[in-house]
PDB file of C-alpha atoms in Angstrom:
ATOM      1  CA  UNK A   1      -1.213 117.063  25.803  1.00  0.00           C
ATOM      2  CA  UNK A   2       1.146 116.084  22.998  1.00  0.00           C
ATOM      3  CA  UNK A   3       4.794 117.118  22.786  1.00  0.00           C
ATOM      4  CA  UNK A   4       7.445 116.972  20.082  1.00  0.00           C
ATOM      5  CA  UNK A   5       8.797 113.710  21.476  1.00  0.00           C
ATOM      6  CA  UNK A   6       5.420 111.957  21.587  1.00  0.00           C
ATOM      7  CA  UNK A   7       5.121 109.184  19.021  1.00  0.00           C
ATOM      8  CA  UNK A   8       1.831 107.658  20.143  1.00  0.00           C
ATOM      9  CA  UNK A   9      -1.604 108.726  21.372  1.00  0.00           C
ATOM     10  CA  UNK A  10      -2.177 111.074  24.258  1.00  0.00           C
ATOM     11  CA  UNK A  11      -3.023 109.453  27.574  1.00  0.00           C
ATOM     12  CA  UNK A  12      -6.655 108.358  27.570  1.00  0.00           C
ATOM     13  CA  UNK A  13      -9.055 110.440  29.649  1.00  0.00           C
ATOM     14  CA  UNK A  14     -12.207 108.479  28.808  1.00  0.00           C
ATOM     15  CA  UNK A  15     -13.187 104.798  28.556  1.00  0.00           C
ATOM     16  CA  UNK A  16     -13.790 105.189  24.817  1.00  0.00           C
ATOM     17  CA  UNK A  17     -10.263 106.431  24.218  1.00  0.00           C
ATOM     18  CA  UNK A  18      -8.889 103.553  26.262  1.00  0.00           C
ATOM     19  CA  UNK A  19     -10.730 101.141  23.963  1.00  0.00           C
ATOM     20  CA  UNK A  20      -9.414 102.959  20.878  1.00  0.00           C
ATOM     21  CA  UNK A  21      -5.832 102.659  22.132  1.00  0.00           C
ATOM     22  CA  UNK A  22      -6.334  98.954  22.935  1.00  0.00           C
ATOM     23  CA  UNK A  23      -7.633  98.318  19.424  1.00  0.00           C
ATOM     24  CA  UNK A  24      -4.759 100.288  17.882  1.00  0.00           C
ATOM     25  CA  UNK A  25      -2.216  98.188  19.789  1.00  0.00           C
ATOM     26  CA  UNK A  26      -4.069  94.983  18.866  1.00  0.00           C
ATOM     27  CA  UNK A  27      -4.146  95.802  15.135  1.00  0.00           C
ATOM     28  CA  UNK A  28      -0.554  97.048  15.147  1.00  0.00           C
ATOM     29  CA  UNK A  29       0.633  93.801  16.759  1.00  0.00           C
ATOM     30  CA  UNK A  30      -1.036  91.750  14.017  1.00  0.00           C
ATOM     31  CA  UNK A  31       0.442  93.973  11.295  1.00  0.00           C
ATOM     32  CA  UNK A  32       3.947  93.677  12.739  1.00  0.00           C
ATOM     33  CA  UNK A  33       3.628  89.876  12.939  1.00  0.00           C
ATOM     34  CA  UNK A  34       2.458  89.631   9.310  1.00  0.00           C
ATOM     35  CA  UNK A  35       5.208  91.946   8.110  1.00  0.00           C
ATOM     36  CA  UNK A  36       7.824  89.996  10.055  1.00  0.00           C
ATOM     37  CA  UNK A  37       6.733  86.601   8.679  1.00  0.00           C
ATOM     38  CA  UNK A  38       6.539  87.825   5.075  1.00  0.00           C
ATOM     39  CA  UNK A  39       9.882  89.646   5.265  1.00  0.00           C
ATOM     40  CA  UNK A  40      11.587  86.653   6.848  1.00  0.00           C
ATOM     41  CA  UNK A  41      10.387  84.280   4.139  1.00  0.00           C
ATOM     42  CA  UNK A  42      11.291  86.662   1.310  1.00  0.00           C
ATOM     43  CA  UNK A  43      14.815  87.277   2.631  1.00  0.00           C
ATOM     44  CA  UNK A  44      15.333  83.566   3.342  1.00  0.00           C
ATOM     45  CA  UNK A  45      14.216  82.619  -0.175  1.00  0.00           C
ATOM     46  CA  UNK A  46      16.384  85.234  -1.880  1.00  0.00           C
ATOM     47  CA  UNK A  47      19.535  84.498   0.150  1.00  0.00           C
ATOM     48  CA  UNK A  48      19.156  80.737  -0.130  1.00  0.00           C
ATOM     49  CA  UNK A  49      19.002  80.965  -3.918  1.00  0.00           C
ATOM     50  CA  UNK A  50      16.456  78.165  -4.147  1.00  0.00           C
ATOM     51  CA  UNK A  51      13.694  80.086  -5.905  1.00  0.00           C
ATOM     52  CA  UNK A  52      11.609  77.538  -7.746  1.00  0.00           C
ATOM     53  CA  UNK A  53      11.052  79.120 -11.153  1.00  0.00           C
ATOM     54  CA  UNK A  54       9.274  76.000 -12.416  1.00  0.00           C
ATOM     55  CA  UNK A  55       6.490  76.250  -9.849  1.00  0.00           C
ATOM     56  CA  UNK A  56       3.307  76.744 -11.846  1.00  0.00           C
ATOM     57  CA  UNK A  57       0.581  75.882  -9.343  1.00  0.00           C
ATOM     58  CA  UNK A  58       0.121  74.725  -5.780  1.00  0.00           C
ATOM     59  CA  UNK A  59      -3.327  74.137  -4.362  1.00  0.00           C
ATOM     60  CA  UNK A  60      -1.999  73.955  -0.823  1.00  0.00           C
ATOM     61  CA  UNK A  61      -0.252  77.303  -1.218  1.00  0.00           C
ATOM     62  CA  UNK A  62      -3.388  78.876  -2.702  1.00  0.00           C
ATOM     63  CA  UNK A  63      -5.414  77.509   0.190  1.00  0.00           C
ATOM     64  CA  UNK A  64      -2.900  78.856   2.703  1.00  0.00           C
ATOM     65  CA  UNK A  65      -2.814  82.447   1.434  1.00  0.00           C
ATOM     66  CA  UNK A  66      -6.596  82.499   1.142  1.00  0.00           C
ATOM     67  CA  UNK A  67      -7.565  81.070   4.531  1.00  0.00           C
ATOM     68  CA  UNK A  68      -4.876  82.694   6.684  1.00  0.00           C
ATOM     69  CA  UNK A  69      -5.598  86.305   5.554  1.00  0.00           C
ATOM     70  CA  UNK A  70      -9.320  85.670   6.089  1.00  0.00           C
ATOM     71  CA  UNK A  71      -8.659  84.544   9.663  1.00  0.00           C
ATOM     72  CA  UNK A  72      -6.422  87.570  10.245  1.00  0.00           C
ATOM     73  CA  UNK A  73      -9.176  89.886   8.978  1.00  0.00           C
ATOM     74  CA  UNK A  74     -11.624  88.275  11.408  1.00  0.00           C
ATOM     75  CA  UNK A  75      -9.261  88.996  14.303  1.00  0.00           C
ATOM     76  CA  UNK A  76      -9.166  92.650  13.209  1.00  0.00           C
ATOM     77  CA  UNK A  77     -12.760  93.004  12.044  1.00  0.00           C
ATOM     78  CA  UNK A  78     -14.657  91.740  15.089  1.00  0.00           C
ATOM     79  CA  UNK A  79     -12.937  94.079  17.608  1.00  0.00           C
ATOM     80  CA  UNK A  80     -13.360  96.927  15.130  1.00  0.00           C
ATOM     81  CA  UNK A  81     -17.118  96.362  14.767  1.00  0.00           C
ATOM     82  CA  UNK A  82     -17.488  96.075  18.534  1.00  0.00           C
ATOM     83  CA  UNK A  83     -15.693  99.392  18.982  1.00  0.00           C
ATOM     84  CA  UNK A  84     -17.828 101.107  16.335  1.00  0.00           C
ATOM     85  CA  UNK A  85     -20.957 100.089  18.210  1.00  0.00           C
ATOM     86  CA  UNK A  86     -19.489 101.313  21.498  1.00  0.00           C
ATOM     87  CA  UNK A  87     -18.685 104.702  19.971  1.00  0.00           C
ATOM     88  CA  UNK A  88     -22.245 105.120  18.688  1.00  0.00           C
ATOM     89  CA  UNK A  89     -23.949 103.773  21.806  1.00  0.00           C
ATOM     90  CA  UNK A  90     -26.462 106.212  23.288  1.00  0.00           C
ATOM     91  CA  UNK A  91     -26.363 106.382  27.076  1.00  0.00           C
ATOM     92  CA  UNK A  92     -28.728 108.172  29.425  1.00  0.00           C
ATOM     93  CA  UNK A  93     -26.944 111.493  29.965  1.00  0.00           C
ATOM     94  CA  UNK A  94     -26.585 113.247  33.289  1.00  0.00           C
ATOM     95  CA  UNK A  95     -25.595 116.541  31.686  1.00  0.00           C
ATOM     96  CA  UNK A  96     -26.282 117.962  28.239  1.00  0.00           C
ATOM     97  CA  UNK A  97     -23.835 120.397  26.695  1.00  0.00           C
ATOM     98  CA  UNK A  98     -24.727 122.360  23.573  1.00  0.00           C
ATOM     99  CA  UNK A  99     -21.801 123.470  21.408  1.00  0.00           C
ATOM    100  CA  UNK A 100     -21.962 125.838  18.445  1.00  0.00           C
ATOM    101  CA  UNK A 101     -19.008 126.620  16.196  1.00  0.00           C
ATOM    102  CA  UNK A 102     -18.456 130.129  14.865  1.00  0.00           C
ATOM    103  CA  UNK A 103     -15.828 131.837  12.751  1.00  0.00           C
ATOM    104  CA  UNK A 104     -13.701 131.640  14.835  1.00  0.00           C
ATOM    105  CA  UNK A 105     -14.691 130.662  18.360  1.00  0.00           C
ATOM    106  CA  UNK A 106     -16.936 128.212  20.200  1.00  0.00           C
ATOM    107  CA  UNK A 107     -20.057 128.962  22.208  1.00  0.00           C
ATOM    108  CA  UNK A 108     -21.427 126.639  24.904  1.00  0.00           C
ATOM    109  CA  UNK A 109     -24.746 126.256  26.660  1.00  0.00           C
ATOM    110  CA  UNK A 110     -25.753 124.184  29.694  1.00  0.00           C
ATOM    111  CA  UNK A 111     -29.489 123.898  29.133  1.00  0.00           C
ATOM    112  CA  UNK A 112     -30.284 121.538  32.039  1.00  0.00           C
ATOM    113  CA  UNK A 113     -30.640 124.428  34.463  1.00  0.00           C
ATOM    114  CA  UNK A 114     -33.540 126.841  35.011  1.00  0.00           C
ATOM    115  CA  UNK A 115     -31.357 129.790  34.031  1.00  0.00           C
ATOM    116  CA  UNK A 116     -29.439 128.680  30.977  1.00  0.00           C
ATOM    117  CA  UNK A 117     -25.684 128.894  31.453  1.00  0.00           C
ATOM    118  CA  UNK A 118     -24.098 130.016  28.202  1.00  0.00           C
ATOM    119  CA  UNK A 119     -20.865 131.710  27.207  1.00  0.00           C
ATOM    120  CA  UNK A 120     -18.394 132.140  24.346  1.00  0.00           C
ATOM    121  CA  UNK A 121     -14.905 130.677  24.383  1.00  0.00           C
ATOM    122  CA  UNK A 122     -12.146 132.574  22.544  1.00  0.00           C
ATOM    123  CA  UNK A 123      -8.478 131.725  22.196  1.00  0.00           C
ATOM    124  CA  UNK A 124      -6.177 133.723  24.487  1.00  0.00           C
ATOM    125  CA  UNK A 125      -3.882 135.898  22.314  1.00  0.00           C
ATOM    126  CA  UNK A 126      -0.150 135.219  22.606  1.00  0.00           C
ATOM    127  CA  UNK A 127       0.545 138.633  24.132  1.00  0.00           C
ATOM    128  CA  UNK A 128      -1.960 137.956  26.944  1.00  0.00           C
ATOM    129  CA  UNK A 129      -0.797 134.467  27.936  1.00  0.00           C
ATOM    130  CA  UNK A 130       0.194 133.701  31.504  1.00  0.00           C
ATOM    131  CA  UNK A 131       3.285 131.665  32.303  1.00  0.00           C
ATOM    132  CA  UNK A 132       1.217 128.496  32.868  1.00  0.00           C
ATOM    133  CA  UNK A 133      -0.857 128.768  29.686  1.00  0.00           C
ATOM    134  CA  UNK A 134      -0.193 127.171  26.304  1.00  0.00           C
ATOM    135  CA  UNK A 135       0.107 129.169  23.118  1.00  0.00           C
ATOM    136  CA  UNK A 136      -2.736 128.605  20.599  1.00  0.00           C
ATOM    137  CA  UNK A 137      -4.411 126.139  22.993  1.00  0.00           C
ATOM    138  CA  UNK A 138      -5.773 128.089  25.963  1.00  0.00           C
ATOM    139  CA  UNK A 139      -9.083 129.946  26.006  1.00  0.00           C
ATOM    140  CA  UNK A 140     -10.578 132.724  28.094  1.00  0.00           C
ATOM    141  CA  UNK A 141     -13.575 130.619  29.220  1.00  0.00           C
ATOM    142  CA  UNK A 142     -12.988 126.908  29.768  1.00  0.00           C
ATOM    143  CA  UNK A 143     -15.775 124.357  29.448  1.00  0.00           C
ATOM    144  CA  UNK A 144     -16.158 122.888  32.936  1.00  0.00           C
ATOM    145  CA  UNK A 145     -17.570 119.370  33.312  1.00  0.00           C
ATOM    146  CA  UNK A 146     -17.685 116.894  36.216  1.00  0.00           C
ATOM    147  CA  UNK A 147     -15.744 113.690  35.760  1.00  0.00           C
ATOM    148  CA  UNK A 148     -17.283 110.206  36.130  1.00  0.00           C
ATOM    149  CA  UNK A 149     -20.475 111.677  34.691  1.00  0.00           C
ATOM    150  CA  UNK A 150     -22.140 110.795  31.404  1.00  0.00           C
ATOM    151  CA  UNK A 151     -22.119 113.874  29.177  1.00  0.00           C
ATOM    152  CA  UNK A 152     -24.116 114.378  25.991  1.00  0.00           C
ATOM    153  CA  UNK A 153     -22.747 117.010  23.642  1.00  0.00           C
ATOM    154  CA  UNK A 154     -25.026 118.414  20.942  1.00  0.00           C
ATOM    155  CA  UNK A 155     -22.911 120.050  18.253  1.00  0.00           C
ATOM    156  CA  UNK A 156     -23.845 122.416  15.438  1.00  0.00           C
ATOM    157  CA  UNK A 157     -22.486 125.450  13.605  1.00  0.00           C
ATOM    158  CA  UNK A 158     -23.667 128.999  12.963  1.00  0.00           C
ATOM    159  CA  UNK A 159     -21.791 129.543   9.696  1.00  0.00           C
ATOM    160  CA  UNK A 160     -19.466 126.957   8.083  1.00  0.00           C
ATOM    161  CA  UNK A 161     -18.432 123.379   8.894  1.00  0.00           C
ATOM    162  CA  UNK A 162     -16.247 123.058  11.998  1.00  0.00           C
ATOM    163  CA  UNK A 163     -15.159 119.975  13.930  1.00  0.00           C
ATOM    164  CA  UNK A 164     -15.207 119.677  17.737  1.00  0.00           C
ATOM    165  CA  UNK A 165     -12.325 117.417  18.735  1.00  0.00           C
ATOM    166  CA  UNK A 166     -10.702 116.326  21.995  1.00  0.00           C
ATOM    167  CA  UNK A 167      -7.994 113.746  21.131  1.00  0.00           C
ATOM    168  CA  UNK A 168      -7.448 112.433  24.673  1.00  0.00           C
ATOM    169  CA  UNK A 169     -11.178 111.630  24.951  1.00  0.00           C
ATOM    170  CA  UNK A 170     -11.463 110.027  21.534  1.00  0.00           C
ATOM    171  CA  UNK A 171     -14.168 112.536  20.596  1.00  0.00           C
ATOM    172  CA  UNK A 172     -14.485 114.115  17.149  1.00  0.00           C
ATOM    173  CA  UNK A 173     -17.729 115.377  15.628  1.00  0.00           C
ATOM    174  CA  UNK A 174     -18.435 117.769  12.781  1.00  0.00           C
ATOM    175  CA  UNK A 175     -20.351 120.956  13.489  1.00  0.00           C
ATOM    176  CA  UNK A 176     -22.539 121.395  10.400  1.00  0.00           C
ATOM    177  CA  UNK A 177     -24.821 124.401   9.807  1.00  0.00           C
ATOM    178  CA  UNK A 178     -28.472 123.429  10.043  1.00  0.00           C
ATOM    179  CA  UNK A 179     -27.707 119.980  11.451  1.00  0.00           C
ATOM    180  CA  UNK A 180     -27.294 118.618  14.969  1.00  0.00           C
ATOM    181  CA  UNK A 181     -24.636 116.019  15.772  1.00  0.00           C
ATOM    182  CA  UNK A 182     -24.489 114.177  19.074  1.00  0.00           C
ATOM    183  CA  UNK A 183     -21.556 112.630  20.896  1.00  0.00           C
ATOM    184  CA  UNK A 184     -21.550 110.975  24.293  1.00  0.00           C
ATOM    185  CA  UNK A 185     -18.531 110.652  26.554  1.00  0.00           C
ATOM    186  CA  UNK A 186     -17.524 110.049  30.139  1.00  0.00           C
ATOM    187  CA  UNK A 187     -14.378 111.694  31.510  1.00  0.00           C
ATOM    188  CA  UNK A 188     -12.764 109.315  33.992  1.00  0.00           C
ATOM    189  CA  UNK A 189     -10.174 111.613  35.536  1.00  0.00           C
ATOM    190  CA  UNK A 190      -9.967 115.252  36.644  1.00  0.00           C
ATOM    191  CA  UNK A 191      -7.709 117.533  34.662  1.00  0.00           C
ATOM    192  CA  UNK A 192      -7.497 119.962  31.758  1.00  0.00           C
ATOM    193  CA  UNK A 193      -7.826 118.564  28.236  1.00  0.00           C
ATOM    194  CA  UNK A 194      -7.094 120.413  25.028  1.00  0.00           C
ATOM    195  CA  UNK A 195      -8.468 120.144  21.518  1.00  0.00           C
ATOM    196  CA  UNK A 196      -8.771 122.152  18.338  1.00  0.00           C
ATOM    197  CA  UNK A 197     -11.111 122.581  15.416  1.00  0.00           C
ATOM    198  CA  UNK A 198     -10.288 119.722  13.040  1.00  0.00           C
ATOM    199  CA  UNK A 199     -12.076 120.943   9.922  1.00  0.00           C
ATOM    200  CA  UNK A 200     -10.592 123.719   7.785  1.00  0.00           C
ATOM    201  CA  UNK A 201     -13.127 126.503   8.293  1.00  0.00           C
ATOM    202  CA  UNK A 202     -11.394 129.665   7.115  1.00  0.00           C
ATOM    203  CA  UNK A 203      -8.453 131.961   7.689  1.00  0.00           C
ATOM    204  CA  UNK A 204      -8.459 131.573  11.474  1.00  0.00           C
ATOM    205  CA  UNK A 205      -9.147 127.850  11.539  1.00  0.00           C
ATOM    206  CA  UNK A 206      -6.051 127.283  13.711  1.00  0.00           C
ATOM    207  CA  UNK A 207      -7.172 129.832  16.295  1.00  0.00           C
ATOM    208  CA  UNK A 208     -10.317 128.305  17.794  1.00  0.00           C
ATOM    209  CA  UNK A 209      -9.065 125.817  20.411  1.00  0.00           C
ATOM    210  CA  UNK A 210     -11.169 123.788  22.838  1.00  0.00           C
ATOM    211  CA  UNK A 211     -10.404 123.400  26.543  1.00  0.00           C
ATOM    212  CA  UNK A 212     -12.304 121.010  28.821  1.00  0.00           C
ATOM    213  CA  UNK A 213     -11.716 121.317  32.549  1.00  0.00           C
ATOM    214  CA  UNK A 214     -12.811 118.152  34.327  1.00  0.00           C
ATOM    215  CA  UNK A 215     -13.394 118.601  38.031  1.00  0.00           C
ATOM    216  CA  UNK A 216     -15.179 117.190  41.071  1.00  0.00           C
ATOM    217  CA  UNK A 217     -18.941 117.492  41.392  1.00  0.00           C
ATOM    218  CA  UNK A 218     -18.758 119.942  44.293  1.00  0.00           C
ATOM    219  CA  UNK A 219     -16.494 122.311  42.346  1.00  0.00           C
ATOM    220  CA  UNK A 220     -18.705 122.011  39.294  1.00  0.00           C
ATOM    221  CA  UNK A 221     -21.723 122.971  41.421  1.00  0.00           C
ATOM    222  CA  UNK A 222     -19.882 126.028  42.714  1.00  0.00           C
ATOM    223  CA  UNK A 223     -18.967 126.975  39.166  1.00  0.00           C
ATOM    224  CA  UNK A 224     -22.614 126.691  38.103  1.00  0.00           C
ATOM    225  CA  UNK A 225     -23.675 128.831  41.067  1.00  0.00           C
ATOM    226  CA  UNK A 226     -21.561 131.639  39.647  1.00  0.00           C
ATOM    227  CA  UNK A 227     -24.357 132.008  37.084  1.00  0.00           C
ATOM    228  CA  UNK A 228     -26.943 132.734  39.800  1.00  0.00           C
ATOM    229  CA  UNK A 229     -28.139 129.143  39.945  1.00  0.00           C
ATOM    230  CA  UNK A 230     -28.945 127.711  43.359  1.00  0.00           C
ATOM    231  CA  UNK A 231     -30.501 124.260  43.101  1.00  0.00           C
ATOM    232  CA  UNK A 232     -29.106 121.097  41.529  1.00  0.00           C
ATOM    233  CA  UNK A 233     -31.849 119.343  39.542  1.00  0.00           C
ATOM    234  CA  UNK A 234     -29.786 116.657  37.829  1.00  0.00           C
ATOM    235  CA  UNK A 235     -29.105 113.205  39.158  1.00  0.00           C
ATOM    236  CA  UNK A 236     -25.359 112.804  38.673  1.00  0.00           C
ATOM    237  CA  UNK A 237     -24.043 109.257  38.520  1.00  0.00           C
ATOM    238  CA  UNK A 238     -20.839 108.675  40.461  1.00  0.00           C
ATOM    239  CA  UNK A 239     -19.090 105.433  39.565  1.00  0.00           C
TER     240      UNK A 239
END
């Protein structure tokens, strides 16, 4: 999770977020190089005092500042388009999670099982927090998912527009009443990952956090069995 001293992204917990961080670093490197070259030439020209006020036209200069920016945009544009396609790619899911936003909590449903597993997830009030819990981020019922498994999340809302967001996974999707949004992600490490509603949805918008607990398959199966489910009908892909 983020801290006051963090100046960059959270550590990636999914392949998609890793790609987003790589693209951010790639684009930032190009921007720093362009800024450095332009600043150097401007300072050098001003300090040298050799500004050519009689320069009216230069075809070579026009060609330079037309072609070079176009090439730079290609180096930024192609990786960006590739990443956009990766983010929207639909994979065969091993588990489907249904998420519904409410004012002001989230409800979840695992519909792949004979007896649907569903529950509500409310923020833990500050006066009920344990010593190991985070204020305004922890919930009473965490969403448990196995890692190294392709997850499809179907997102909607029961009242107003919300936004289901997990920054460390690179996942953000609006929950719109009457519509169904779909995001696909693969958590590549066990752990606990925090998110919050990212769409202003009312007075308690800041009090509907999201907590994903990524765990091993065997622990996930035990957690599912808590809901009186015995068999395991899904083929889970372990990479």
